[in-house]
Structure formats: C-alpha cells, structure tokens
mmCIF file of C-alpha atoms in Angstrom:
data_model
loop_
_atom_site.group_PDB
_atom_site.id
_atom_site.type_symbol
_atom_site.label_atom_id
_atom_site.label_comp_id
_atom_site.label_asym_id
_atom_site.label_seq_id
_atom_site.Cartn_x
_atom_site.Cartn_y
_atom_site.Cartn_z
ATOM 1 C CA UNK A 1 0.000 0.000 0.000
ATOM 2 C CA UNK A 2 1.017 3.848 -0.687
ATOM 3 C CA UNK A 3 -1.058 6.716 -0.508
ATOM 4 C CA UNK A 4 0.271 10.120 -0.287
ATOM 5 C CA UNK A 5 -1.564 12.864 1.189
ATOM 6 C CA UNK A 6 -0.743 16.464 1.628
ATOM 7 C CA UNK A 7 -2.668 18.646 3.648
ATOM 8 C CA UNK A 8 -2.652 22.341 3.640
ATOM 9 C CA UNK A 9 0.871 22.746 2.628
ATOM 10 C CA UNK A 10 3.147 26.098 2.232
ATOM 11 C CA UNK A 11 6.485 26.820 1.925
ATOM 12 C CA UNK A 12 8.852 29.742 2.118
ATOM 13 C CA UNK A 13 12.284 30.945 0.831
ATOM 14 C CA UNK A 14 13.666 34.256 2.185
ATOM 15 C CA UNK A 15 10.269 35.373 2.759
ATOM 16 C CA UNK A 16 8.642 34.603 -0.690
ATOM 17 C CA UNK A 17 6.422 32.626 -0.523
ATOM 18 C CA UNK A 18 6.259 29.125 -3.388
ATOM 19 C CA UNK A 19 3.734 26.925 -2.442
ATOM 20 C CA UNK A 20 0.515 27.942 -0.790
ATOM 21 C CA UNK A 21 -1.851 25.599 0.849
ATOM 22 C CA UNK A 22 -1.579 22.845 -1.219
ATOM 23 C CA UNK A 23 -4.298 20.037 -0.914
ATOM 24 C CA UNK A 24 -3.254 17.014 -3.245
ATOM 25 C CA UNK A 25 -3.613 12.986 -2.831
ATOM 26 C CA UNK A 26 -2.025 10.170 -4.391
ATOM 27 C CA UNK A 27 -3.575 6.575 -4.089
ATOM 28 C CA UNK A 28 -2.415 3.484 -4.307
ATOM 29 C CA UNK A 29 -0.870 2.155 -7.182
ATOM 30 C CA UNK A 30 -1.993 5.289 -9.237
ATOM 31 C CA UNK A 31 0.031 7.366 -11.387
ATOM 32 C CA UNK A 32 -0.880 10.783 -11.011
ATOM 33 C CA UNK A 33 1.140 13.825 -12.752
ATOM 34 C CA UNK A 34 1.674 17.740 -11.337
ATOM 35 C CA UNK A 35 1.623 20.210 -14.362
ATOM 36 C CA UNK A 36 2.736 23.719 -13.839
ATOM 37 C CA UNK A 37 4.646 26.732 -15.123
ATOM 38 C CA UNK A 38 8.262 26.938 -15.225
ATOM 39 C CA UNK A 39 9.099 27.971 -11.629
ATOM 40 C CA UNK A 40 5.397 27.049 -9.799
ATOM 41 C CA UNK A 41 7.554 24.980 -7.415
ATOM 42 C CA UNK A 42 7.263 21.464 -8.423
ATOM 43 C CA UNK A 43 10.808 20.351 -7.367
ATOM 44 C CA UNK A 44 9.836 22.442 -4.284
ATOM 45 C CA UNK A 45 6.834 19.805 -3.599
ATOM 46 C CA UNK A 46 8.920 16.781 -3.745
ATOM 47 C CA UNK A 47 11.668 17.867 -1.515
ATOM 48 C CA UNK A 48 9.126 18.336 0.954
ATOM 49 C CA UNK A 49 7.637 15.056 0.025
ATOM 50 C CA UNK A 50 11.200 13.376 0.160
ATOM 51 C CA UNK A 51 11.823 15.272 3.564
ATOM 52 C CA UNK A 52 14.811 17.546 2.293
ATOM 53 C CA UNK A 53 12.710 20.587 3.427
ATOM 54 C CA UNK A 54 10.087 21.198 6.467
ATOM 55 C CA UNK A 55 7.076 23.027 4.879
ATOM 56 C CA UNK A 56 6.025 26.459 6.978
ATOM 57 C CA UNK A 57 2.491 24.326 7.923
ATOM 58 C CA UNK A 58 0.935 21.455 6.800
ATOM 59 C CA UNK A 59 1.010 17.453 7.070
ATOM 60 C CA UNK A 60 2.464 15.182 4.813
ATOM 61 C CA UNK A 61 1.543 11.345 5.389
ATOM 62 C CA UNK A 62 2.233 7.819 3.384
ATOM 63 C CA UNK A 63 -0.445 5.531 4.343
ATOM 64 C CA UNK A 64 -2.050 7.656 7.112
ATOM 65 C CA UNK A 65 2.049 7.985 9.181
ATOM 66 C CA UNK A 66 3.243 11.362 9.029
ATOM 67 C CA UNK A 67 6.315 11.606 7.475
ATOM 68 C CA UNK A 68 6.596 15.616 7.300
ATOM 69 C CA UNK A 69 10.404 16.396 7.173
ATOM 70 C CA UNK A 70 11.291 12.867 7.147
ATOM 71 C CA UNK A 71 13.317 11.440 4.442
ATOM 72 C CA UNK A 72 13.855 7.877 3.107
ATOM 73 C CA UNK A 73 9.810 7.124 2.908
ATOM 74 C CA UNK A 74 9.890 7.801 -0.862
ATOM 75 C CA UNK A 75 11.969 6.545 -4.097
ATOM 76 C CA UNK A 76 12.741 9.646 -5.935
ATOM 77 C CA UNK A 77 14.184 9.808 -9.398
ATOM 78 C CA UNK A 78 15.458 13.436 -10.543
ATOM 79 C CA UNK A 79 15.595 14.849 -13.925
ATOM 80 C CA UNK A 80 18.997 13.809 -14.409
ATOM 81 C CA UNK A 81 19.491 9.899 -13.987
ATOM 82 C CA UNK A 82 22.450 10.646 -10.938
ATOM 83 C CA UNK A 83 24.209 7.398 -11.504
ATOM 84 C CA UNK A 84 27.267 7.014 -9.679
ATOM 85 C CA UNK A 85 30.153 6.742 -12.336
ATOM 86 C CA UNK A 86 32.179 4.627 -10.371
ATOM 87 C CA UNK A 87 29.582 2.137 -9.848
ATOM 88 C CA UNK A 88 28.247 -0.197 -12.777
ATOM 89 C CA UNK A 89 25.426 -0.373 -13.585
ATOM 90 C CA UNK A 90 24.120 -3.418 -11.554
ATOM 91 C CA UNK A 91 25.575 -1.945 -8.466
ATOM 92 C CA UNK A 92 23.947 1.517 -9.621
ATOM 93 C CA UNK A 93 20.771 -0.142 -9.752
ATOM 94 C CA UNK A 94 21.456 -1.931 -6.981
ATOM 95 C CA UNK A 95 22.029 1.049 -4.604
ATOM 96 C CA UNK A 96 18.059 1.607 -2.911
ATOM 97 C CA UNK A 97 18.535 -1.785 -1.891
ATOM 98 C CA UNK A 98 21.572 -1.839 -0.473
ATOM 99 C CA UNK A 99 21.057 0.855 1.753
ATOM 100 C CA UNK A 100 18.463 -0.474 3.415
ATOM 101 C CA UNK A 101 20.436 -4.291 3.438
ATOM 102 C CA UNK A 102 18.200 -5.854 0.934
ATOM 103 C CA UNK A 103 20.406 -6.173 -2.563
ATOM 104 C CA UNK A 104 19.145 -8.682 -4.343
ATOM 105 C CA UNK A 105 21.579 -9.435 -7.538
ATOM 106 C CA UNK A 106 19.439 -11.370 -9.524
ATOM 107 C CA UNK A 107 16.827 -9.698 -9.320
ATOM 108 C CA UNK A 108 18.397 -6.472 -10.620
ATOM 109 C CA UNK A 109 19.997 -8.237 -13.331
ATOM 110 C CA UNK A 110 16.335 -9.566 -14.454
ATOM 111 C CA UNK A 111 14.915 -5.878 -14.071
ATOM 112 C CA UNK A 112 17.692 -4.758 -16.564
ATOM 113 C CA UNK A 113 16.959 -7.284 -18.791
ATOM 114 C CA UNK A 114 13.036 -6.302 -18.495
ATOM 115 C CA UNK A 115 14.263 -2.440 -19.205
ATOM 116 C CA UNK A 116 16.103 -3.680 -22.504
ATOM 117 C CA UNK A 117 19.680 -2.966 -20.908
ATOM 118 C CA UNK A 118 20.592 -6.862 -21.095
ATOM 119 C CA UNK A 119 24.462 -6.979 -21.884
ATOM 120 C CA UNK A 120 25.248 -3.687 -19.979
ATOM 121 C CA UNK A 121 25.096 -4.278 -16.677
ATOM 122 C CA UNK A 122 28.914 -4.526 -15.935
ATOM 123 C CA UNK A 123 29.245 -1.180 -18.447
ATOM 124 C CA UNK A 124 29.746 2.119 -16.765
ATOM 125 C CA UNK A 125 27.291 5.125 -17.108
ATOM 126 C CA UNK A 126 29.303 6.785 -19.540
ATOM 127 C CA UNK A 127 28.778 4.247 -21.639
ATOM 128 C CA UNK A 128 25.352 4.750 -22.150
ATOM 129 C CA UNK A 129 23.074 6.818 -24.178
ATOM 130 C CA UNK A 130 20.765 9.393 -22.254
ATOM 131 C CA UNK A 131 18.222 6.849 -22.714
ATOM 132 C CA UNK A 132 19.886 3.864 -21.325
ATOM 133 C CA UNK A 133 20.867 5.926 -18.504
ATOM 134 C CA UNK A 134 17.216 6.897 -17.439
ATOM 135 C CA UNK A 135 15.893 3.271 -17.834
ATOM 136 C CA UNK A 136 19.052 2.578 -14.816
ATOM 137 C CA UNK A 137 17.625 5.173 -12.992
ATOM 138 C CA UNK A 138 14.139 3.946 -13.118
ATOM 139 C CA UNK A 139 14.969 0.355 -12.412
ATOM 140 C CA UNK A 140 16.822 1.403 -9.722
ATOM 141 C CA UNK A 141 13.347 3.600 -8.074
ATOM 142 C CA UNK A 142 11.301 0.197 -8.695
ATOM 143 C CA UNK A 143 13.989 -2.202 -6.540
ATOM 144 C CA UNK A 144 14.162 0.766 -3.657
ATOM 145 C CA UNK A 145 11.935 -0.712 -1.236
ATOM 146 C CA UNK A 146 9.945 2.033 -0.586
ATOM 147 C CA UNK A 147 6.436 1.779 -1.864
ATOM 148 C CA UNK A 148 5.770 5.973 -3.623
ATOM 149 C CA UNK A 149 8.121 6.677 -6.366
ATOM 150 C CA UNK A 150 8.342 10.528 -7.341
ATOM 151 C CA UNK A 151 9.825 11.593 -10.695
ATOM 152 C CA UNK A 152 10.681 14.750 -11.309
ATOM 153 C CA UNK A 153 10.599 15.892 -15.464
ATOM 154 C CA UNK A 154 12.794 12.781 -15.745
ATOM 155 C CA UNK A 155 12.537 12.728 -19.698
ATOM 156 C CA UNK A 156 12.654 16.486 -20.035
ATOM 157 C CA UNK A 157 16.384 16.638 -21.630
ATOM 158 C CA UNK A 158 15.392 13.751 -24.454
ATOM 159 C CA UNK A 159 14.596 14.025 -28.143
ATOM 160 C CA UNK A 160 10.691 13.692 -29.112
ATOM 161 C CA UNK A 161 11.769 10.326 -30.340
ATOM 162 C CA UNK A 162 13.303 9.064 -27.642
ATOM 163 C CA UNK A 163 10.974 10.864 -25.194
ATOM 164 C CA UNK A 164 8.023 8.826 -26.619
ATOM 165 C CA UNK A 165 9.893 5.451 -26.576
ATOM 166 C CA UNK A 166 10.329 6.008 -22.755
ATOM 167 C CA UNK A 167 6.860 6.466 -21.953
ATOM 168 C CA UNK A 168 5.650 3.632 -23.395
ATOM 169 C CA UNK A 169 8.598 1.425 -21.763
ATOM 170 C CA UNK A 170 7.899 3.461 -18.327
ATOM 171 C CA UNK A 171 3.959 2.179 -18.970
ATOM 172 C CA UNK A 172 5.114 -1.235 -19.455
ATOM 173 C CA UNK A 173 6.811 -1.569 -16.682
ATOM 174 C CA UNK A 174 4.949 0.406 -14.024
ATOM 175 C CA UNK A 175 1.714 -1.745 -15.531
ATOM 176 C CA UNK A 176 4.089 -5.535 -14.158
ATOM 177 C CA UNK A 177 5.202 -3.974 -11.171
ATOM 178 C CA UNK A 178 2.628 -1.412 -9.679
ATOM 179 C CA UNK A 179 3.383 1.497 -7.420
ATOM 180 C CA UNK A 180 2.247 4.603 -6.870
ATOM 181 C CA UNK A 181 4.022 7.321 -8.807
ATOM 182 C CA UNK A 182 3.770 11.277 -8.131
ATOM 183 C CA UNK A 183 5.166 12.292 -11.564
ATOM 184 C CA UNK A 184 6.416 15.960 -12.090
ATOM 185 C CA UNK A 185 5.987 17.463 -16.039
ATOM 186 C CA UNK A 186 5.686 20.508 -17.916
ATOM 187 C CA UNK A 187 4.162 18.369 -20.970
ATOM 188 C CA UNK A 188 0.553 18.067 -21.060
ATOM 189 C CA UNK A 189 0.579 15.710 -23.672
ATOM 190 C CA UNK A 190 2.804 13.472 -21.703
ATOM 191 C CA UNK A 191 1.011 13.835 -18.055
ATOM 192 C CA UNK A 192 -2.133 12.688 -20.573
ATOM 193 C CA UNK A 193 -0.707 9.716 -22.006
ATOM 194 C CA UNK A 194 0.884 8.857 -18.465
ATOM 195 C CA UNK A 195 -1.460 9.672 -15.906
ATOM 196 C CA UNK A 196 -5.033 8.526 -13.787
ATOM 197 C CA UNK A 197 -5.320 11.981 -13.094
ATOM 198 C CA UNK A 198 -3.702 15.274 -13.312
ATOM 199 C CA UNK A 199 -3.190 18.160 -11.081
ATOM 200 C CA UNK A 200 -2.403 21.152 -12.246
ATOM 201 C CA UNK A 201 -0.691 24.124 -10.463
ATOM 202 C CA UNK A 202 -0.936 28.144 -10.574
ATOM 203 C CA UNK A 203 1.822 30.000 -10.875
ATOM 204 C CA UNK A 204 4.072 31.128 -7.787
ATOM 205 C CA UNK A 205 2.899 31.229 -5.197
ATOM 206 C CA UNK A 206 1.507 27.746 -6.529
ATOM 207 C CA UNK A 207 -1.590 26.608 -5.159
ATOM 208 C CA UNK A 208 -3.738 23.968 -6.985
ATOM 209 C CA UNK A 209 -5.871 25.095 -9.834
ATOM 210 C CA UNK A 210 -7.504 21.716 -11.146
ATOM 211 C CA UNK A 211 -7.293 18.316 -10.883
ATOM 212 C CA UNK A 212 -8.367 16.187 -14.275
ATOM 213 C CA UNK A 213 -9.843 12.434 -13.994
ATOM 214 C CA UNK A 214 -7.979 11.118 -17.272
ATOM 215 C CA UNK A 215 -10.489 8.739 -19.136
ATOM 216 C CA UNK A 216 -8.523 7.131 -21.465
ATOM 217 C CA UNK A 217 -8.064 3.139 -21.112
ATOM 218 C CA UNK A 218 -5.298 1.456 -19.990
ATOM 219 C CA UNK A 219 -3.000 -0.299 -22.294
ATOM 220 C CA UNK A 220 -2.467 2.983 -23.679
ATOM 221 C CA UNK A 221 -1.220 3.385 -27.491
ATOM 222 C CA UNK A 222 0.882 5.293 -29.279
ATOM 223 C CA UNK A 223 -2.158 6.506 -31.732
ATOM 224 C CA UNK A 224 -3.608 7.706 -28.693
ATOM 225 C CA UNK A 225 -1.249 10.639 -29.374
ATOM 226 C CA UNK A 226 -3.095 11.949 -32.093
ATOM 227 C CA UNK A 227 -6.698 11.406 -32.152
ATOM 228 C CA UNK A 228 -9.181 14.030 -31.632
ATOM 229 C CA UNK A 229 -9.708 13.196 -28.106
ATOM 230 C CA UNK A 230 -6.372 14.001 -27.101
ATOM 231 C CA UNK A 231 -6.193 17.061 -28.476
ATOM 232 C CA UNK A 232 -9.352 18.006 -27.012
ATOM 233 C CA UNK A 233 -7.834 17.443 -23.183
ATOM 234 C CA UNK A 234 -4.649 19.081 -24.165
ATOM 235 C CA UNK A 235 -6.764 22.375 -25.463
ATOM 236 C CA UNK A 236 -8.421 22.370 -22.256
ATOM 237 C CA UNK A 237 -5.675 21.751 -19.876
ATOM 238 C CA UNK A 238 -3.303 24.180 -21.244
ATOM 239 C CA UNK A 239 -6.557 26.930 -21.520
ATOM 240 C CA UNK A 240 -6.657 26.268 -17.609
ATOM 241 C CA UNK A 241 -2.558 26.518 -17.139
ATOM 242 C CA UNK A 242 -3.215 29.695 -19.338
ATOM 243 C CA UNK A 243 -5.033 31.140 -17.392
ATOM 244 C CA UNK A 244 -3.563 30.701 -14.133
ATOM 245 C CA UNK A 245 -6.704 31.202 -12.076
ATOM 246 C CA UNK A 246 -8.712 28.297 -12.474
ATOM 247 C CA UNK A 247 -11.787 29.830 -13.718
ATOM 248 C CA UNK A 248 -12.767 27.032 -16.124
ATOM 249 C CA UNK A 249 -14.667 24.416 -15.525
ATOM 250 C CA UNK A 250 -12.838 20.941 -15.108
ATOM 251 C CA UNK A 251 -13.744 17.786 -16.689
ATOM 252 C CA UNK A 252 -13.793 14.364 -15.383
#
C-alpha cells in the first residue's frame, strides 16, 4: 500500500512565498502527474515530500504515518538519472537496496533485462546513451523498497523520439510492477498519455488550480497521441494553465 496525502501545505524561501496551501492525494498504485509553469515549485513539492525541506504548515503522510520532514519514505528519481560513475550499472541499480540491506543481484539483473539494458550491466554510465541511462535510474526507483516513487521531469532533456519510446517502456513496466508514482511534467501531452489523473498548479505562489480524472483506457497506445480526443484534453488543460486562475470548468 502507498497513498500520499498532503494537507494544507506552504512553503517559504527568504520570505517569498512558493507553495501555498496545497491540498493534493495520491492513491495506491496510481500514477498521477503535477503540471505547472516553469518555476510554480514542483521540485519544491517533492523535496518536501522526500523530507529535504520542512514546509512552513501542513502534514504530509504515506499511508495515514506522518512523514513531514522525514526522508527515506519515498523513491525519488530526478531529472537527471544521478548514476554514480564509479559504480556499474548493476551496483547503480542496486544502490536503494543496499542501503536499506536488501540487494538482491538477480533480481536487478532480471529488471535490466526487463528495461532492454541486457548486456550492460557490468558497463559504466558513460557508456550509455541518455536513454539507457534513465531506464538505470528507473529500475533502480522500482527495486528501492519504498512503496511511492516521485519523478521529477525525468525525460525532459530527451529528443521527441526518444521521449516517446520512454513512456511507453515506463507504462510497461509500471503496468508488471505497480506502485504509486507522483510524476512531475511541464508536458501536457505526456502527463495525458501517463497519468489517472492530473493536477495542475498556478503559478508562484503555486496553489492547486484543477485536478483532471484522465479517461482514457489502460493499455495505452501510441495513436492515442493523435486522435481528436487528445487534443481536445490538451486544449483544455493548457486553456486552464493559461489562465492561471482556475476559472474554467474541469472535466472528469
């Protein structure tokens, strides 16, 4: 089980103030994305979700235990794939586990194989392609033991090819091994394709506008992407990030 809540949270820096009262939920073993403007403090929510910083008020629980300003109750994958050089990449993937004195070899080496990175896991990081490296990085969130994975715009810095190719692997996989996910974007097309449901965030100081019930089916496929309906939800969504008030009326 994992399901986030955040209750009336806000959050300071030298007196300005980034997030105000934010009300959001996760459930378990849904994938729900954040959508906001560049700057609406959605790095800001996960390090108060990972326990890196104590918001000004407000709770933060994982299956009804507070764990406000404490850290190691979450997996959390940043934007870049932070694999340790050094390490390859079995060890890298490895690493969740170990810390908490579960590694479990073989079954990293069959997640790699899973992710399509069969033949690489002695290799070192720098001997991947961006791509490569994120799939590491993501195997290495789903063997952490901890039950919420957050991802923060981990795709951002990929082609549109390659962007593509990693949400439908990340849907594959997150469909055989199920946990919730909190996933951070600034592409409503993607938080679409990805999500159950999407939140989406004012501008600073970010408080939350709407939340959309996707209704789209699971498996979901690539031609997805371009019907009508699609582009219908994207029109509306981005109307509502336009506007920055949340004056529209949501759907779902």
């Amino acid at each position: 089980m994992a399901e986030l809540t955040l209750q009336n949270v806000s959050k300071s820096f030298d007196n300005q103030l980034i997030l105000n009262d934010i009300n959001l939920s996760v459930g378990n073993e849904e994938f729900v994305s954040v959508l906001g403007p560049s700057g609406s403090g959605k790095s800001t929510l996960f390090n108060l979700i990972g326990g890196l910083y104590q918001p000004d008020q407000g709770e933060i629980t994982l299956d009804g235990d507070t764990i406000t300003g404490t850290r190691g109750s979450i997996s959390y994958m940043p934007q870049s794939p932070s694999l340790f050089p050094w390490r390859t990449i079995v060890d890298n993937v490895m690493l969740g586990s170990e810390i908490v004195g579960e590694p479990d070899r073989e079954a990293a080496m069959n997640m790699l194989k899973k992710a399509g990175l069969s033949g690489y896991e002695n290799a070192y990081p720098h001997q991947l392609s961006g791509g490569m490296k994120q799939r590491a990085a993501f195997v290495r969130s789903l063997l952490s033991p901890q039950p919420l994975i957050c991802l923060d715009e981990p795709f951002s810095a990929l082609d549109e090819f390659t962007r593509l190719e990693m949400q439908k692997w990340l849907l594959d996989l997150w469909s055989e091994h199920k946990r919730s996910v909190l996933f951070v974007t600034h592409n409503i097309e993607e938080a679409l394709f990805l999500s159950d449901r999407v939140i989406v965030l004012s501008e600073r100081p970010a408080t939350v506008q709407k939340e959309f019930e996707v209704p789209f089916d699971r498996p979901r496929e690539e031609t997805l992407l371009l019907s009508e309906e699609m582009l219908s939800w994207k029109r509306e969504i981005y109307q509502v990030l336009k506007r920055g008030d949340g004056s529209g009326a949501s759907r779902g």
